[in-house]
Coordinates of C-alpha atoms in Angstrom, one line a residue:
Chain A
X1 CA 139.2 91.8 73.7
X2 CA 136.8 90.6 71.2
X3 CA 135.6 87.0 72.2
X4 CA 134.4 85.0 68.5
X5 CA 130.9 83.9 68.8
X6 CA 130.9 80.5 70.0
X7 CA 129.0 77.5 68.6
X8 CA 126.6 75.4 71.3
X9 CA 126.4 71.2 71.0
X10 CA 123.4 70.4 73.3
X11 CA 124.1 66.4 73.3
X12 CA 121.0 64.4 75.0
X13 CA 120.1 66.8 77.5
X14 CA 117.6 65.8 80.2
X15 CA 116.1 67.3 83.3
X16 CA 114.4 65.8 86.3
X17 CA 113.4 68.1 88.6
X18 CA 112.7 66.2 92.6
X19 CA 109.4 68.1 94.0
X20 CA 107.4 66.5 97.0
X21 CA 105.0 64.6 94.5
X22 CA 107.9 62.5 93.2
X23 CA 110.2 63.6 90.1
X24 CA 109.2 65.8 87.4
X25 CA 110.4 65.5 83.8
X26 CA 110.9 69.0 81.9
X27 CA 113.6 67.9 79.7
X28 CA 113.8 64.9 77.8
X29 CA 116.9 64.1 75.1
X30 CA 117.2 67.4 73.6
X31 CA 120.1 67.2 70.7
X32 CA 120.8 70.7 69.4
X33 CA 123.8 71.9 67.0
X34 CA 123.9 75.6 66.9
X35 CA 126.6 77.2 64.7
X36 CA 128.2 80.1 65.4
X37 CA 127.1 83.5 65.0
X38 CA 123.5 81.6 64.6
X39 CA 120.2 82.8 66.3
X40 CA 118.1 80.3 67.2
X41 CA 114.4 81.0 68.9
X42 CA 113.3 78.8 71.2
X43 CA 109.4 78.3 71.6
X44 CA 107.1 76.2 72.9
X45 CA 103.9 76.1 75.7
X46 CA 104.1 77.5 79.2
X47 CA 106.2 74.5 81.2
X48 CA 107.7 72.9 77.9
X49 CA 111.0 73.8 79.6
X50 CA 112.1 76.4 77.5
X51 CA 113.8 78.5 80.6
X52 CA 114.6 75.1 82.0
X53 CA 116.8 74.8 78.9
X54 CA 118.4 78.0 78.6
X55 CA 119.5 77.6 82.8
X56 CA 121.6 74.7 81.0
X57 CA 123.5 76.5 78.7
X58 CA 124.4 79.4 81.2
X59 CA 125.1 76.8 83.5
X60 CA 122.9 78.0 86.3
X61 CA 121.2 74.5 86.3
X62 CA 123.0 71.3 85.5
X63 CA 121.3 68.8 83.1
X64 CA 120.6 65.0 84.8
X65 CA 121.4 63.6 81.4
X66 CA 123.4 64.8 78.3
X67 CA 126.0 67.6 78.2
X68 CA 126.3 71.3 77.2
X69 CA 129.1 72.5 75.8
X70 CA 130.2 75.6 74.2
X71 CA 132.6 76.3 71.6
X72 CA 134.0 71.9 72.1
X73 CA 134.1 72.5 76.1
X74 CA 131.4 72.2 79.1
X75 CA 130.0 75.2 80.3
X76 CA 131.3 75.7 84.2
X77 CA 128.9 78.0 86.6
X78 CA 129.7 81.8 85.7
X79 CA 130.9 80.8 82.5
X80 CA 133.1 83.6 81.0
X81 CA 131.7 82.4 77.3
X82 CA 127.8 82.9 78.3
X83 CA 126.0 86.1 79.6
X84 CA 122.2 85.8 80.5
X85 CA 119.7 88.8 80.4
X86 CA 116.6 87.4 82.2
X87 CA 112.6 87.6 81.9
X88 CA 113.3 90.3 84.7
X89 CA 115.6 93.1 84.2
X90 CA 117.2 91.9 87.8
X91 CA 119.2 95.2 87.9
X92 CA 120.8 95.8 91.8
X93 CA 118.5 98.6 93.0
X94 CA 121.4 100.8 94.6
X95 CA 123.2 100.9 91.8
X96 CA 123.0 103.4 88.6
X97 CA 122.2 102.1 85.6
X98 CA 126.2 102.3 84.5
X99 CA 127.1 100.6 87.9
X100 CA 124.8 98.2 87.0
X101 CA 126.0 97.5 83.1
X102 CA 129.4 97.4 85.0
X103 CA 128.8 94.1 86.9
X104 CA 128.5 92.3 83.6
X105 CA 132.4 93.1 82.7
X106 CA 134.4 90.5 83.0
X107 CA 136.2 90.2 86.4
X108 CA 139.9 92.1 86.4
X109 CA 138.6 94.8 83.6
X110 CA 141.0 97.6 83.8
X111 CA 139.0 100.5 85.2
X112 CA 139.0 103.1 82.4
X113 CA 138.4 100.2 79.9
X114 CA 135.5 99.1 81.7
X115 CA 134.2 102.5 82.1
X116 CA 134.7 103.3 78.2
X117 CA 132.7 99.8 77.6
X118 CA 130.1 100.9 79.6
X119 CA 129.8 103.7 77.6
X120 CA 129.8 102.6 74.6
X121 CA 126.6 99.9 75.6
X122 CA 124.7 102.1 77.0
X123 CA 125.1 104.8 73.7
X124 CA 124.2 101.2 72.1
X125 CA 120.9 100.9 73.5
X126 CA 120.1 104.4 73.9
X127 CA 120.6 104.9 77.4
X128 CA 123.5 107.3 77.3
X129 CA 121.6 110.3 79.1
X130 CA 120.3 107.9 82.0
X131 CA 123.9 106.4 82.8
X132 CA 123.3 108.0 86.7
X133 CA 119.7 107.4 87.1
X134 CA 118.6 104.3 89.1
X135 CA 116.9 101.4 88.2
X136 CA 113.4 102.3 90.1
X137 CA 113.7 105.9 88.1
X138 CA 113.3 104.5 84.8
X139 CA 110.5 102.4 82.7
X140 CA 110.4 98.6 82.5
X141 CA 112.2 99.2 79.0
X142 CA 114.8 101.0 79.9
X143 CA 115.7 98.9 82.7
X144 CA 115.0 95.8 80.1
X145 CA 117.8 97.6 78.0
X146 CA 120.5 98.1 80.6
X147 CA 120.4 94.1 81.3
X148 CA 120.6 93.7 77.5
X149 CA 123.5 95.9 77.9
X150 CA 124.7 94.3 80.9
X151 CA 124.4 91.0 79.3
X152 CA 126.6 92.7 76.0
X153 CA 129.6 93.9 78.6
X154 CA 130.7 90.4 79.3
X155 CA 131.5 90.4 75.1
X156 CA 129.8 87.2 75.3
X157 CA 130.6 84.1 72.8
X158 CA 127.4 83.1 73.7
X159 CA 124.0 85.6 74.6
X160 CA 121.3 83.9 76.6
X161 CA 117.9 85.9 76.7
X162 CA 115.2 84.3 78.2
X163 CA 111.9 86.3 77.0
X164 CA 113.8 89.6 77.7
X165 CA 111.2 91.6 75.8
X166 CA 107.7 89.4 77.5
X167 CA 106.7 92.1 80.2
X168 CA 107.2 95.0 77.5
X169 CA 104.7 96.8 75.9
X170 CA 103.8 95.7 72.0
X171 CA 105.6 99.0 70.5
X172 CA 108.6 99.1 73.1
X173 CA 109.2 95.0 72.1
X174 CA 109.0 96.2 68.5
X175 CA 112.0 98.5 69.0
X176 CA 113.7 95.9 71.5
X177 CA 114.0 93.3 68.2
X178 CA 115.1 96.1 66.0
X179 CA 117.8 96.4 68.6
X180 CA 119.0 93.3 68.7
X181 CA 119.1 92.7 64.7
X182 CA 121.0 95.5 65.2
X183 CA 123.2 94.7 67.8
X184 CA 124.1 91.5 66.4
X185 CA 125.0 92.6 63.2
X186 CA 127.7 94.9 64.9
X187 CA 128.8 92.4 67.1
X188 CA 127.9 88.6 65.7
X189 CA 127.3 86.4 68.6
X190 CA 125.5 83.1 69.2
X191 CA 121.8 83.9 70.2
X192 CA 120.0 81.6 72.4
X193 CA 116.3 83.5 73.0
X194 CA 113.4 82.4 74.5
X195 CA 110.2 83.5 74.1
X196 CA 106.7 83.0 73.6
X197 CA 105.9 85.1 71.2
X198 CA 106.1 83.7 67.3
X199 CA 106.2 86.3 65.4
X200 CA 109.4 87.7 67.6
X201 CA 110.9 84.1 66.5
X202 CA 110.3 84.6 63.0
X203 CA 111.5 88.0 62.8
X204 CA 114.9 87.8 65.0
X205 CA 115.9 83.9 64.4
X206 CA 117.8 81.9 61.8
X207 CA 116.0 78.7 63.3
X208 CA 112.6 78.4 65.1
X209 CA 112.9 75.4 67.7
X210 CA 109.4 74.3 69.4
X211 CA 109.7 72.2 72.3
X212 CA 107.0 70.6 73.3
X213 CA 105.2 69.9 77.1
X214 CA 106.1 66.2 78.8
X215 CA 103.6 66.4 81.0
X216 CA 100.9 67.3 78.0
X217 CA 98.5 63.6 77.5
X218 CA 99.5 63.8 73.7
X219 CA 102.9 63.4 73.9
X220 CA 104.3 60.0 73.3
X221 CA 105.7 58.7 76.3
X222 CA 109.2 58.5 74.9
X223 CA 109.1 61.6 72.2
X224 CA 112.0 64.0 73.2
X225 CA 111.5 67.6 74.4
X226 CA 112.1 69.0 70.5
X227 CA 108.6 68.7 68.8
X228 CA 110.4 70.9 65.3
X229 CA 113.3 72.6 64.2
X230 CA 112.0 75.2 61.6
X231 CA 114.5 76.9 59.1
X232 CA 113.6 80.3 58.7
X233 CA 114.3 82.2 55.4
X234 CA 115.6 85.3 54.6
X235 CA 118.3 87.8 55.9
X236 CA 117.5 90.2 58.6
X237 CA 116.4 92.8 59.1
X238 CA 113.0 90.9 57.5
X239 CA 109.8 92.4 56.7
X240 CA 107.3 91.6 59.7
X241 CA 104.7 91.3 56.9
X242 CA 106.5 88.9 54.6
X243 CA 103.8 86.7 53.5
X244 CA 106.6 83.3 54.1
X245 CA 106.8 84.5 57.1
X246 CA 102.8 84.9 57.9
X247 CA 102.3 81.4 56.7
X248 CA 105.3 79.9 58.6
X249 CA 103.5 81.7 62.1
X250 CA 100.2 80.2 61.3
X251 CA 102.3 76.4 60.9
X252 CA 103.4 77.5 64.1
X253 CA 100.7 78.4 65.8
X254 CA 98.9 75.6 64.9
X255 CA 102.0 73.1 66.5
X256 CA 101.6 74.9 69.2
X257 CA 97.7 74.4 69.4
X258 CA 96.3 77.7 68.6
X259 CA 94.9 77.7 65.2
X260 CA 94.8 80.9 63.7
X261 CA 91.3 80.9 62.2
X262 CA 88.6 78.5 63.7
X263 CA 87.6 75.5 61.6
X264 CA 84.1 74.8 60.1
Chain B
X1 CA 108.9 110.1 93.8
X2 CA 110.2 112.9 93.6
X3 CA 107.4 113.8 96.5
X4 CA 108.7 110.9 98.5
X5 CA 112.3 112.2 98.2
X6 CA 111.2 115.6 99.3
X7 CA 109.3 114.6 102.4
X8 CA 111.6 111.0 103.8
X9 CA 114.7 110.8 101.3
X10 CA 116.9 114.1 102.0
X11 CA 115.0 117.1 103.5
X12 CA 116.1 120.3 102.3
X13 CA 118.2 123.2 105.2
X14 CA 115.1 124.9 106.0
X15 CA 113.2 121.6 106.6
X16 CA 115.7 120.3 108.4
X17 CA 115.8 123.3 110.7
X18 CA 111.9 123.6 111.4
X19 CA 112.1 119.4 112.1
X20 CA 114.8 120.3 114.7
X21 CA 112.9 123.4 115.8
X22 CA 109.6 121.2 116.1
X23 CA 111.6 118.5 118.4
X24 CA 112.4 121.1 120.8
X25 CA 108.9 121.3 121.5
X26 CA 107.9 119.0 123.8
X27 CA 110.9 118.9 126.2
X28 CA 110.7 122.7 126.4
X29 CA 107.2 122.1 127.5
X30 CA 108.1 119.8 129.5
X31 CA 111.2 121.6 131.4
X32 CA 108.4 124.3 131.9
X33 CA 105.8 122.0 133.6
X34 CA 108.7 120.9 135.2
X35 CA 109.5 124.4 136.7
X36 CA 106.2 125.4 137.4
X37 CA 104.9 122.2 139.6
X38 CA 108.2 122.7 141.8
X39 CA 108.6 126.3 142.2
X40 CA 104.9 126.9 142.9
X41 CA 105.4 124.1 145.7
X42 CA 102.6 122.0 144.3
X43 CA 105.7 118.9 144.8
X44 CA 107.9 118.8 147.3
X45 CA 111.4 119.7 146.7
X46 CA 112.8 116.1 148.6
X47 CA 110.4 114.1 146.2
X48 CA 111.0 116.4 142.5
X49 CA 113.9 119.0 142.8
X50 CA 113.4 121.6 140.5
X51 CA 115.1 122.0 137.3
X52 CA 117.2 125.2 138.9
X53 CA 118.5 122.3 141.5
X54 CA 119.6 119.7 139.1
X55 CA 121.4 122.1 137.2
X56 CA 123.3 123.1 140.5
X57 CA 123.7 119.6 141.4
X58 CA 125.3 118.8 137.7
X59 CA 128.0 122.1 138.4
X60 CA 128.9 121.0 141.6
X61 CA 129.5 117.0 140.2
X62 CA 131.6 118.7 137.8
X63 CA 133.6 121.2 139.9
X64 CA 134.9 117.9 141.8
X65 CA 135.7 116.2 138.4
X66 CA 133.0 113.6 139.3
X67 CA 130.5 114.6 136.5
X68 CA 133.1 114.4 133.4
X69 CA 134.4 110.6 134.8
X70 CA 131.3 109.1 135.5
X71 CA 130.1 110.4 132.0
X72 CA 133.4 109.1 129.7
X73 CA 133.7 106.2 132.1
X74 CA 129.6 105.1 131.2
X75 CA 130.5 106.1 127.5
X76 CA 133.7 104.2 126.9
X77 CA 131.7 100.8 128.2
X78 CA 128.8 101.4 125.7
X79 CA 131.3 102.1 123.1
X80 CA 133.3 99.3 123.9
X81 CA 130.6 96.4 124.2
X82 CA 129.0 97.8 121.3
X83 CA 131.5 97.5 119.0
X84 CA 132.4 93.9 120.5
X85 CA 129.1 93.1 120.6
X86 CA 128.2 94.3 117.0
X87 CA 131.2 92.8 115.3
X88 CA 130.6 89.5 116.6
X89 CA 126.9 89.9 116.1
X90 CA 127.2 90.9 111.9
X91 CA 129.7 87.8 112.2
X92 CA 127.5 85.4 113.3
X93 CA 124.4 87.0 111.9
X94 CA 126.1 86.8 108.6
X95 CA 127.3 82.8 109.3
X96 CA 123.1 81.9 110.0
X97 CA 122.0 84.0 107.3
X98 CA 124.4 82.7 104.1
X99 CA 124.8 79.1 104.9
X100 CA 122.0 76.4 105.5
X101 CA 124.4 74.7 107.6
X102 CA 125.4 77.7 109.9
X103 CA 121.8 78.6 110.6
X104 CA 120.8 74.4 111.5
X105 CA 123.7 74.5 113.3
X106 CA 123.6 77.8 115.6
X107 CA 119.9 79.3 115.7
X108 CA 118.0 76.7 118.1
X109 CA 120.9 77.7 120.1
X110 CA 121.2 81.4 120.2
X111 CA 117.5 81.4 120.2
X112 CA 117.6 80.2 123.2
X113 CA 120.4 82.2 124.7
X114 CA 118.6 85.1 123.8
X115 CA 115.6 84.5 125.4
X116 CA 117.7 84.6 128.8
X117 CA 117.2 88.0 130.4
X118 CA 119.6 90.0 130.5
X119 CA 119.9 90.7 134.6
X120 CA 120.6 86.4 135.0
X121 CA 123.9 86.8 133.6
X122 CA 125.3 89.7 136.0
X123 CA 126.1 86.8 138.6
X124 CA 128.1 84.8 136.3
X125 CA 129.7 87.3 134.2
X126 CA 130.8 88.6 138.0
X127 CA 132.5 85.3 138.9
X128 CA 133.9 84.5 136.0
X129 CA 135.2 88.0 135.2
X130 CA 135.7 89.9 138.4
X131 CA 133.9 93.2 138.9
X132 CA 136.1 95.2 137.0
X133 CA 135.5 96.7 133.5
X134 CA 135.5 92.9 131.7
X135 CA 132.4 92.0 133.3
X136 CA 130.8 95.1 132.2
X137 CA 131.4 95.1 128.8
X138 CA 130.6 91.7 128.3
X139 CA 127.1 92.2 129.4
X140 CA 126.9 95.1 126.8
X141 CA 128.3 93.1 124.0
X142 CA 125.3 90.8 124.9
X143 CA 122.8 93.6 124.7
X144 CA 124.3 94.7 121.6
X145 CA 124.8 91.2 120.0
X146 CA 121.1 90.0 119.4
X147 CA 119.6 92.9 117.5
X148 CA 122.3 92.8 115.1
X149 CA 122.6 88.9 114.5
X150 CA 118.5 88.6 114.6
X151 CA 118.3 91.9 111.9
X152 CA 121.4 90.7 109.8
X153 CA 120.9 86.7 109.8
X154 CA 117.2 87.2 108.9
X155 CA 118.1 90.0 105.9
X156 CA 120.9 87.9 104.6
X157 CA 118.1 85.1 104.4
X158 CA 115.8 87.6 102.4
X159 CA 118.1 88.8 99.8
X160 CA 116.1 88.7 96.5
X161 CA 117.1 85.3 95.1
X162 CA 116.8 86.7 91.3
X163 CA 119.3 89.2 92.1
X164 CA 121.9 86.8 94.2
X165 CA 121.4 84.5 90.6
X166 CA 122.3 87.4 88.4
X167 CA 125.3 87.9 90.3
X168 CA 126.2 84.3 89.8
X169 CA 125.7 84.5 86.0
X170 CA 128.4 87.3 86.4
X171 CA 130.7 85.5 87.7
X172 CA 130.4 86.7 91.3
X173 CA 130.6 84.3 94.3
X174 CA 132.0 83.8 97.9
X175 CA 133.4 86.8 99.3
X176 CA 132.6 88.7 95.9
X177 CA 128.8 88.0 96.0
X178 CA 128.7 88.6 99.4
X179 CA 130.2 92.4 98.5
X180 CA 128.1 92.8 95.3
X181 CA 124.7 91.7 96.2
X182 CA 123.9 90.6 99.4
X183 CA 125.8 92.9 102.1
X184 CA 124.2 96.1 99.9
X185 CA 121.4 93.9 99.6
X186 CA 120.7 93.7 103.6
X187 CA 122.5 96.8 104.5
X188 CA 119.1 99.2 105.7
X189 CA 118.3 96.3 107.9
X190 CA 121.7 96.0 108.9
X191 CA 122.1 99.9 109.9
X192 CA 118.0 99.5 111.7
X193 CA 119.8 96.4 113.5
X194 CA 123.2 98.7 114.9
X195 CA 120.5 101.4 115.8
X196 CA 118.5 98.6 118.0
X197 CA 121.9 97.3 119.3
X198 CA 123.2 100.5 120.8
X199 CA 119.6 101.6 122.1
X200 CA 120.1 98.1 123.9
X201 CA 123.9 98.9 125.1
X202 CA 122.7 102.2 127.4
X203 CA 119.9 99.7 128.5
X204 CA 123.0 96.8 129.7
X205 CA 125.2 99.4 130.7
X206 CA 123.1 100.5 133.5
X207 CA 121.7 97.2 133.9
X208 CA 125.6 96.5 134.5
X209 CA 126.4 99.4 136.7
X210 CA 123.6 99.3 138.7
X211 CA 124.6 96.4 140.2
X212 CA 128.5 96.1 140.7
X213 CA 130.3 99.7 140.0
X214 CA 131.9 102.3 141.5
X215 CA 131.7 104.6 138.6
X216 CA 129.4 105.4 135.9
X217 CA 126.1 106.9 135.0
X218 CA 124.8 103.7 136.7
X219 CA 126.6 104.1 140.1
X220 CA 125.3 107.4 140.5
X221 CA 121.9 106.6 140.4
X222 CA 122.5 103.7 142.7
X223 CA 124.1 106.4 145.2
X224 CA 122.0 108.6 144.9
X225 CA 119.3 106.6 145.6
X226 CA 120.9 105.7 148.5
X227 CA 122.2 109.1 149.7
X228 CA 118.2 110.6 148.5
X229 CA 119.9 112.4 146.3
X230 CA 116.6 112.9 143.9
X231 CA 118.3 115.8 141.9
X232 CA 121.2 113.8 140.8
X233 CA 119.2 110.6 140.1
X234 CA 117.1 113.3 137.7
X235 CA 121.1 114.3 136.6
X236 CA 121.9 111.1 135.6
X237 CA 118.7 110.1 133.8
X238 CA 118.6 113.4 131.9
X239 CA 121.8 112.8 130.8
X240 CA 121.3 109.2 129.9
X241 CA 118.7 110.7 127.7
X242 CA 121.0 113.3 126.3
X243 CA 124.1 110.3 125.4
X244 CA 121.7 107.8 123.9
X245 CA 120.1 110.3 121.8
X246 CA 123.6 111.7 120.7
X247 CA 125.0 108.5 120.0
X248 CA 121.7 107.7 117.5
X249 CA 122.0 110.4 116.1
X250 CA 125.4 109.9 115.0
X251 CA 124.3 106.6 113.7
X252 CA 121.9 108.2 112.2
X253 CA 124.5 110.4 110.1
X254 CA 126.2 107.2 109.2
X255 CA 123.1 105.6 108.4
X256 CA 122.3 108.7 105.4
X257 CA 126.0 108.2 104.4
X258 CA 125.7 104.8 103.6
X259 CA 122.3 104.4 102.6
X260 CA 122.9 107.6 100.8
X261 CA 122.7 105.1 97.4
X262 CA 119.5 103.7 98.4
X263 CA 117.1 106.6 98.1

């Protein structure tokens, strides 16, 4: 039942959104190669499009230009090859939290091999005592972990997590990454993650990619929506206090106009 | 929570009994003002028959048989409109709620129809369906119709849009969405909606039988009122008050069943 992680061609991919003030450009020719099995961090400013981008790849938003495609073929809405765990945990309230794991198996599981799945997930993330409780019962990180989990039923080729650690508390988000190094090394998968925290992208990604804002005055009127593909080095699990890594977050920073001392 | 759950969610036997106990209350108070103002003779028995009278006048209805067939009769109409009326309002409700084209199309419309009250459509329901039982239940099914389309179309409308997207991502949609996130999604406004709907049923079934009937809970007021018979008009209102309540409380039951996961 294993699915292979899946490599992810994003080929000129733009995106025009219509509001009543006339059209608004998010996306502009965004070429990506992502190998299988990779983890690629995607950063950027607030509005650079980085959610706008992962929508694509799960196919819950169709590009105006360009084409995603996943392992040589288009992604198709409710794409079997892609599961998404959102900025919100988005868990269905009247469900438990093993009901709720249990929407992300793939349609026409067999029940007691759903069941045992479910199990299994939620022993992965450390949730096997609350398997009954509801979603309003339990912390924003537990409830952050069973859509992880939920995310991890539909063995994906592809995981999509859009800043699935943001509304977490600095120590919780710690052991969320850990989790995840973790997870993928059991089960390699293809790793698109947003977030907007660099350091996160340093620890848990084999590339950094920083988008930048259209609608920001610097940017050249014809520049695409990648500003920087950064190659990070070193196997995970890394050392957070890697000195590579400390200068690489600084570099970072500093792209994404936050220097991290202040100049004379 | 937990607090929450203790005093709303699910009380525990004791509570329960002392909430039942406390309910009795005020219509034991009231039966006893009741028996006081007409045995002391402060009203006169021809304008408030006393409690003692009523209670004859119910034996003696149901010595002739009358009591029982006015009762099932009245009962089988609510029952029957409200299920018509229901069905066709979670339907319809469901239609306007789910689909930008359903709701363009049908609620200027139904807005409208609902704002009709409900007494102008006794004449036409009576020529177009006779005054047998059709015409009867038909006005019901109208009573019961608009809570439930209003509650249900306007709940559907609200589902959380993050959640109806997560169950896209999953692969859900159509009929499987509909089962996984929105009907659960909407379903306490739904059961507030079939509450409101049969509330509105005992109001159209007298509304109905008032007017054209020669059985019912309705009819018997209406002949009573005619005959001055003040202590089976009180009859049929206390036991209007007896049927709604029973019938609410059994949606009540289902209500606790269903929204059992909710709490």
């Amino acid at each position: 039942m294993h699915q292979l992680a899946l490599p992810v061609l994003l080929a000129a991919v733009g995106r025009t959104f219509a509001t009543p003030d006339g059209s608004r450009e998010v996306l502009r020719d965004v070429n990506l190669d992502v190998h299988a099995g990779e983890v690629i961090a995607l950063v950027g400013p607030s509005g650079c499009g980085k959610s706008t981008l992962l929508r694509q790849v799960s196919a819950l938003d169709t590009p105006t230009t360009g084409t995603v495609a996943v392992g040589g073929t288009p992604v198709t809405p409710g794409d079997r090859r892609t599961a998404v765990a959102f900025q919100e945990p988005r868990l269905l309230p009247w469900r438990t939290l093993a009901a709720n794991v249990a929407l992300g198996l793939p349609l026409r599981t067999p029940r007691a091999q759903g069941a045992a799945r479910v199990a299994e997930l939620l022993d992965l993330v450390g949730l096997a005592d609350s398997a009954t409780l509801r979603p309003r019962q339990v912390s924003g990180g537990m409830a952050q972990r069973t859509s992880l989990a939920r995310a991890l039923a539909r063995d994906p080729g592809v995981l999509l997590l859009d800043e699935p650690f943001g509304a977490l508390d600095a120590l919780t988000r710690l052991r969320m990454q850990d989790l995840l190094v973790n997870v993928h090394e059991t089960r390699p998968t293809t790793v698109l993650l947003v977030t907007h925290d660099v350091e996160e992208a340093l620890y848990l990604a084999d590339r950094v990619v920083v988008l930048r804002g259209l609608a920001d005055p610097a940017t050249a009127p014809s520049a695409g929506s990648v500003a920087r593909v950064v190659d990070v080095p070193g196997e995970r699990p890394r050392d957070r206090a890697d000195h590579v890594l400390t200068d690489l977050r600084a570099e970072l920073l500093e792209d994404l106009g936050v220097p991290t001392h202040v100049r004379p | 929570m937990a607090e929450r759950a203790g005093r709303r969610g699910a009380p525990s036997r004791g509570g329960r009994a002392r909430a039942l106990g406390l309910g009795l209350v005020v219509p034991a108070a009231l039966l006893a003002v009741w028996y006081l103002v007409t045995a002391s003779g402060a009203v006169p028995a021809y304008q408030l028959p006393g409690p003692g009278a009523v209670w004859r006048a119910a034996v003696d209805l149901a010595a002739r048989g009358d009591l029982g067939h006015h009762v099932a009769i009245s009962v089988q109409r609510v029952l029957s409109g409200f299920v018509l009326g229901a069905g066709a309002g979670l339907a319809v409700g469901a239609a306007v709620g789910l689909s930008r084209l359903g709701d363009a199309l049908l609620s200027p419309t139904l807005g409208a129809v609902r704002a009709v009250p409900s007494l102008a459509w006794v004449p036409l329901l009576i020529l177009w369906l006779k005054i047998g039982e059709d015409s009867k239940v038909t006005l019901i099914a109208i009573g019961a119709f608009f809570p439930v389309y209003t509650t249900v179309s306007a709940a559907l409308r609200h589902v959380d849009q993050q959640l109806v997207e997560a169950g896209r991502a999953f692969g859900r949609g159509g009929v499987r969405l509909l089962a996984t996130v929105q009907l659960p999604a909407a379903l306490p406004s739904v059961v507030a909606g079939l509450r409101l709907a049969l509330a509105q049923s005992w109001l159209f079934l007298v509304a109905a039988e008032l007017i054209a009937s020669s059985m019912g809970l309705g009819f018997l007021l209406n002949d009573s009122q005619q005959n001055g018979r003040v202590d089976r008009i009180l009859l049929a209102i206390v036991l209007l008050a007896v049927l709604g309540k029973l019938t609410d409380a059994l949606i009540g039951l289902l209500e606790r069943r269903l929204l059992r996961s909710w709490t």
